[in-house]
PDB file of C-alpha atoms in Angstrom:
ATOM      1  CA  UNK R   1      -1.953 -10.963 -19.030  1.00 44.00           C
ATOM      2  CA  UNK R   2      -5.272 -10.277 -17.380  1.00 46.00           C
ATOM      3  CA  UNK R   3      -8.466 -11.612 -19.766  1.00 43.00           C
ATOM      4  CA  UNK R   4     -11.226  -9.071 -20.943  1.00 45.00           C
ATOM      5  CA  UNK R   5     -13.578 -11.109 -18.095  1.00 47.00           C
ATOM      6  CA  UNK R   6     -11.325 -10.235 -15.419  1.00 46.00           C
ATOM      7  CA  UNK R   7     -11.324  -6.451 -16.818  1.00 45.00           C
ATOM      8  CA  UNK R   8     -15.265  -6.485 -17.340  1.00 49.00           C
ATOM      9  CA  UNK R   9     -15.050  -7.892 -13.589  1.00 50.00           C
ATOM     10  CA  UNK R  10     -13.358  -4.969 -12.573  1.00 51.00           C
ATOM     11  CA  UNK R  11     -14.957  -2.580 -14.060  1.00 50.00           C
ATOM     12  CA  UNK R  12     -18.538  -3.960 -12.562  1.00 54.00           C
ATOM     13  CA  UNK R  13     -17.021  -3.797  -9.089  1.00 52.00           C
ATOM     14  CA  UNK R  14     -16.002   0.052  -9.733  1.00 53.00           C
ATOM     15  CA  UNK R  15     -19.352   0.654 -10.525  1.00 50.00           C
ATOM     16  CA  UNK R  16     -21.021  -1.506  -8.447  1.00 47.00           C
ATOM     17  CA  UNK R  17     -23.616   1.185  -5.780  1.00 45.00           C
ATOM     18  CA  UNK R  18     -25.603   0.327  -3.092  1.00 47.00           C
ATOM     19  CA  UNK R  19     -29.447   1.035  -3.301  1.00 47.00           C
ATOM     20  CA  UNK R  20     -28.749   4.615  -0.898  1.00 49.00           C
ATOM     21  CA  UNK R  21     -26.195   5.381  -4.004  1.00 52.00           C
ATOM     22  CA  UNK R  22     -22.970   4.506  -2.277  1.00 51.00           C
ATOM     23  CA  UNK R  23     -20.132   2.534  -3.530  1.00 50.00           C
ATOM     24  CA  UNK R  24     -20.205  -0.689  -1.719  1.00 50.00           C
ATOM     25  CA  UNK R  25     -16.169  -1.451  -1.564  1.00 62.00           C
ATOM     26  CA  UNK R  26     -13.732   1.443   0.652  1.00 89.00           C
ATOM     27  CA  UNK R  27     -11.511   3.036  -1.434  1.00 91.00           C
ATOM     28  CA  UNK R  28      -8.697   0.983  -0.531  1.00 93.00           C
ATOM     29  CA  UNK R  29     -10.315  -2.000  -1.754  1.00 93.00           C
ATOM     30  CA  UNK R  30     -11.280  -0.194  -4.621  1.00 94.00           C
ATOM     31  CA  UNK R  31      -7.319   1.011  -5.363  1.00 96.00           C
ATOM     32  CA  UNK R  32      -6.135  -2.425  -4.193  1.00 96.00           C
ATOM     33  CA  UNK R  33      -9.051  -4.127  -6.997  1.00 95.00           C
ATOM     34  CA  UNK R  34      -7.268  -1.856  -9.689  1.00 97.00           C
ATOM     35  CA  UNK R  35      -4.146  -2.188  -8.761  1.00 98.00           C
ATOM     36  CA  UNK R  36      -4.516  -6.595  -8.810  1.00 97.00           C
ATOM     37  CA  UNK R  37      -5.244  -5.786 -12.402  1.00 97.00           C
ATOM     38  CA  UNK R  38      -1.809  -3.986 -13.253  1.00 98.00           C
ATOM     39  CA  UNK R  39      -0.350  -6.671 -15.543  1.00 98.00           C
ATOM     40  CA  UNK R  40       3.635  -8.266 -14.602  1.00 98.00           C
ATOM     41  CA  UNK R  41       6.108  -6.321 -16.542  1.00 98.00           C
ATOM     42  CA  UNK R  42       4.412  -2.825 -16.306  1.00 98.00           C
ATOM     43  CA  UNK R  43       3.576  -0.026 -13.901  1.00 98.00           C
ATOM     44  CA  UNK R  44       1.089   2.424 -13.215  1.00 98.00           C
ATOM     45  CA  UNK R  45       1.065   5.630 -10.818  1.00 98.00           C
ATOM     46  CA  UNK R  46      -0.822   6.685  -7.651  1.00 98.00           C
ATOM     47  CA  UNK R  47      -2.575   9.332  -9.531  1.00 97.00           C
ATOM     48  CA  UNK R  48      -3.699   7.368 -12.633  1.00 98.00           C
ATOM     49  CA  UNK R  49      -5.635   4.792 -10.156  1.00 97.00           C
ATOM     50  CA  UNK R  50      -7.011   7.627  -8.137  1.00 96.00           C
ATOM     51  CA  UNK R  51      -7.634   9.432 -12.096  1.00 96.00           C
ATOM     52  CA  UNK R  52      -9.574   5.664 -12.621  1.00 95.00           C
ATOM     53  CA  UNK R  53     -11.764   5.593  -9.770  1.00 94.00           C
ATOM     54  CA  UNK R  54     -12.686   9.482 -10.138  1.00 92.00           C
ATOM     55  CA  UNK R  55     -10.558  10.828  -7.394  1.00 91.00           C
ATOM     56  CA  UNK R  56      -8.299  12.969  -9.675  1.00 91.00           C
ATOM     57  CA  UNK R  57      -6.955  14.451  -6.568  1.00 92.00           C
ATOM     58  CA  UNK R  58      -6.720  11.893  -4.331  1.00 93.00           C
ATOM     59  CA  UNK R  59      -3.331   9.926  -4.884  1.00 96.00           C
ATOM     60  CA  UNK R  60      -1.670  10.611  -1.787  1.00 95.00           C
ATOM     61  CA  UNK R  61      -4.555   8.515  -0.767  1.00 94.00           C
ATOM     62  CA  UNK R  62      -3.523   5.731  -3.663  1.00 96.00           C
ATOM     63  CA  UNK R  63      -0.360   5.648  -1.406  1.00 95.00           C
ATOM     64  CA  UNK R  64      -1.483   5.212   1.800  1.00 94.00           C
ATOM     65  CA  UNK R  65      -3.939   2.252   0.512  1.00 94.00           C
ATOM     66  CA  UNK R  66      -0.656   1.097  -0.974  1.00 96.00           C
ATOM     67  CA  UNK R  67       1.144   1.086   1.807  1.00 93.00           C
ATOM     68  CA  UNK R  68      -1.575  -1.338   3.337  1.00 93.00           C
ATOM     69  CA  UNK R  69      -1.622  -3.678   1.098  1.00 94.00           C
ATOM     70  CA  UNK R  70       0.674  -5.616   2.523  1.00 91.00           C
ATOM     71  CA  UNK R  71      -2.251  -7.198   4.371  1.00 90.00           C
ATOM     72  CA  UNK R  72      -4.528  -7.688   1.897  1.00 92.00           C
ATOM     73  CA  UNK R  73      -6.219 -10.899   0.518  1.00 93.00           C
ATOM     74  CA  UNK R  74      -5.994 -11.297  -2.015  1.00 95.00           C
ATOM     75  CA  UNK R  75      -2.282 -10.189  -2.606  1.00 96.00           C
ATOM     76  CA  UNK R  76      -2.232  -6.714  -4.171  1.00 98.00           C
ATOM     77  CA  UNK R  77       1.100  -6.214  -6.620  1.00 98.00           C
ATOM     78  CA  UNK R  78       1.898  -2.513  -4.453  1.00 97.00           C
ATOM     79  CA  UNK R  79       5.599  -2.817  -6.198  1.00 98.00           C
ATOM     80  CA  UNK R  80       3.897  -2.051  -9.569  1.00 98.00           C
ATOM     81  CA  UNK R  81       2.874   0.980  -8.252  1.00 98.00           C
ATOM     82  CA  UNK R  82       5.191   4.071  -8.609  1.00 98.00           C
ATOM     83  CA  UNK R  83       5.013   8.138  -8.676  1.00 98.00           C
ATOM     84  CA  UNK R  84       3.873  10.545 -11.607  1.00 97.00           C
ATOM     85  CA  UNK R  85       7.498  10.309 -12.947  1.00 98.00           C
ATOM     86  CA  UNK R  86       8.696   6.750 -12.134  1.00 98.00           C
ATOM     87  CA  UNK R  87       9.929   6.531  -8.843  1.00 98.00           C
ATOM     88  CA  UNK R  88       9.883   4.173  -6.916  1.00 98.00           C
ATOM     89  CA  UNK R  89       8.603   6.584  -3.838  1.00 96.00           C
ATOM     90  CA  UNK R  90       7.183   3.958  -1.984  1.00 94.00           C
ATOM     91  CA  UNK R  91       9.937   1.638  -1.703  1.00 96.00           C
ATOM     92  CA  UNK R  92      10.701   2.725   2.420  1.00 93.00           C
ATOM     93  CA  UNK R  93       7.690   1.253   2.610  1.00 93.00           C
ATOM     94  CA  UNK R  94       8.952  -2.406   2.035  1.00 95.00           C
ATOM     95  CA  UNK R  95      10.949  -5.167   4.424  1.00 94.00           C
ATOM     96  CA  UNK R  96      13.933  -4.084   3.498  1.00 96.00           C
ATOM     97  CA  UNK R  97      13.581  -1.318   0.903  1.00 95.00           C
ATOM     98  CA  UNK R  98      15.378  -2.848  -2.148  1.00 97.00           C
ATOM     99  CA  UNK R  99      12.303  -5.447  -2.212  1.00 97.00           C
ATOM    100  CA  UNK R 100      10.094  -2.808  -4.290  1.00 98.00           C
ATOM    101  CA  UNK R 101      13.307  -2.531  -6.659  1.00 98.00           C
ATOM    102  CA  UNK R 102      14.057  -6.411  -6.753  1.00 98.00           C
ATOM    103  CA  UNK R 103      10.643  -7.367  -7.508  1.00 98.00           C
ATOM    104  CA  UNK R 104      10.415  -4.882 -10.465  1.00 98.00           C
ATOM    105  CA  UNK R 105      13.416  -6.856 -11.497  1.00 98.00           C
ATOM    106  CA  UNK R 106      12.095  -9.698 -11.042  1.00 98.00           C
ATOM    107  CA  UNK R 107       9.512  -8.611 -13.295  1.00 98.00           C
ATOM    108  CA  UNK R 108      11.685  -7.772 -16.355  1.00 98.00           C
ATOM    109  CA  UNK R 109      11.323  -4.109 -15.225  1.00 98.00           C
ATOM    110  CA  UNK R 110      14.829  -2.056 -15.357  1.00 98.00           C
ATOM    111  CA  UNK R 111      15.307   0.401 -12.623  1.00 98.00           C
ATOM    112  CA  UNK R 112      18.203   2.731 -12.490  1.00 98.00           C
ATOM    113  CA  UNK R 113      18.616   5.597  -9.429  1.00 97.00           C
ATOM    114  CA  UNK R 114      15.156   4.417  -7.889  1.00 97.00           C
ATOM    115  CA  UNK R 115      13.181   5.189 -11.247  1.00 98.00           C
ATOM    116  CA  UNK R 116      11.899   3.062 -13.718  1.00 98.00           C
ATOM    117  CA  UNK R 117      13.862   2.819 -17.298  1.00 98.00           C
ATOM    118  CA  UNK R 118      11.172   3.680 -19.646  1.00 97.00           C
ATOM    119  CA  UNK R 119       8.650   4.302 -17.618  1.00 98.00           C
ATOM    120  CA  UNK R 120       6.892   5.970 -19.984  1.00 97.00           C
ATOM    121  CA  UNK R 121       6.869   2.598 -22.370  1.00 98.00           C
ATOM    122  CA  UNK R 122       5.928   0.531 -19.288  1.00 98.00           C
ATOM    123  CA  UNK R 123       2.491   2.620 -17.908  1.00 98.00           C
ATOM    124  CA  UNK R 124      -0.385   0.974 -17.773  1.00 98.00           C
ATOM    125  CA  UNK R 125      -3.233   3.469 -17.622  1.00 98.00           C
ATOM    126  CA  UNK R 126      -6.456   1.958 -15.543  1.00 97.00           C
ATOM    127  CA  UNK R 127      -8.599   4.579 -17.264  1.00 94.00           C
ATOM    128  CA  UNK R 128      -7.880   3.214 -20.880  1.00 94.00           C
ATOM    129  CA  UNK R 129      -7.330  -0.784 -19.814  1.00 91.00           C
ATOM    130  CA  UNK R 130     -10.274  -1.444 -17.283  1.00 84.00           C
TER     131      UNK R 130
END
């Protein structure tokens, strides 16, 4: 479970501008900072991390920093990360496949025809946590 520091520490690097009034992190390390903060056991959506950083509109892009993050340092939890109603759309995205599914298992997290059971219990909403 991630500690109100680590939140507060998130929050300051979303906000964190440069003096010409620029965010100083790309958006993918700004998606892949809130999506480190998703906690094990519960999922969020493109949109609501693009809703977070004030991107309403820009989930597809959620999904191709996703899709990245394989290479990332520190390691960014992508799995945890699922469509608007629970699906795992990302999952052709993982060596094989199934690995999005089996580490939402792994997780506790039930998943039944490539969409999360009780998804709705499960989201984590960056807006309201960070």
């Amino acid at each position: 479970m991630a500690t109100r520091k680590q939140n507060n520490s998130a929050r300051e690097k979303l906000a964190t501008v440069t003096p010409s009034g620029k965010k100083d992190h790309s958006f993918f390390e700004l998606v892949f900072e809130v999506a480190r903060q998703i906690p094990k056991g519960r999922v969020t959506s493109y949109g609501a991390i693009a809703s977070c950083l004030g991107t309403k509109l820009s989930a597809r892009m959620v999904g191709w920093a996703m899709h990245a993050a394989g290479s990332a340092k520190p390691k960014v939890p992508a799995h945890r990360v699922v469509n608007r109603n629970g699906m795992l759309s990302g999952k052709h995205h993982f060596n094989p496949p199934s690995k999005m599914e089996a580490l939402l298992k792994k997780e506790g997290i039930k998943v039944r025809n490539d969409t999360i059971v009780d998804f709705r219990k499960l989201f984590w909403d960056p807006a309201t946590e960070l």
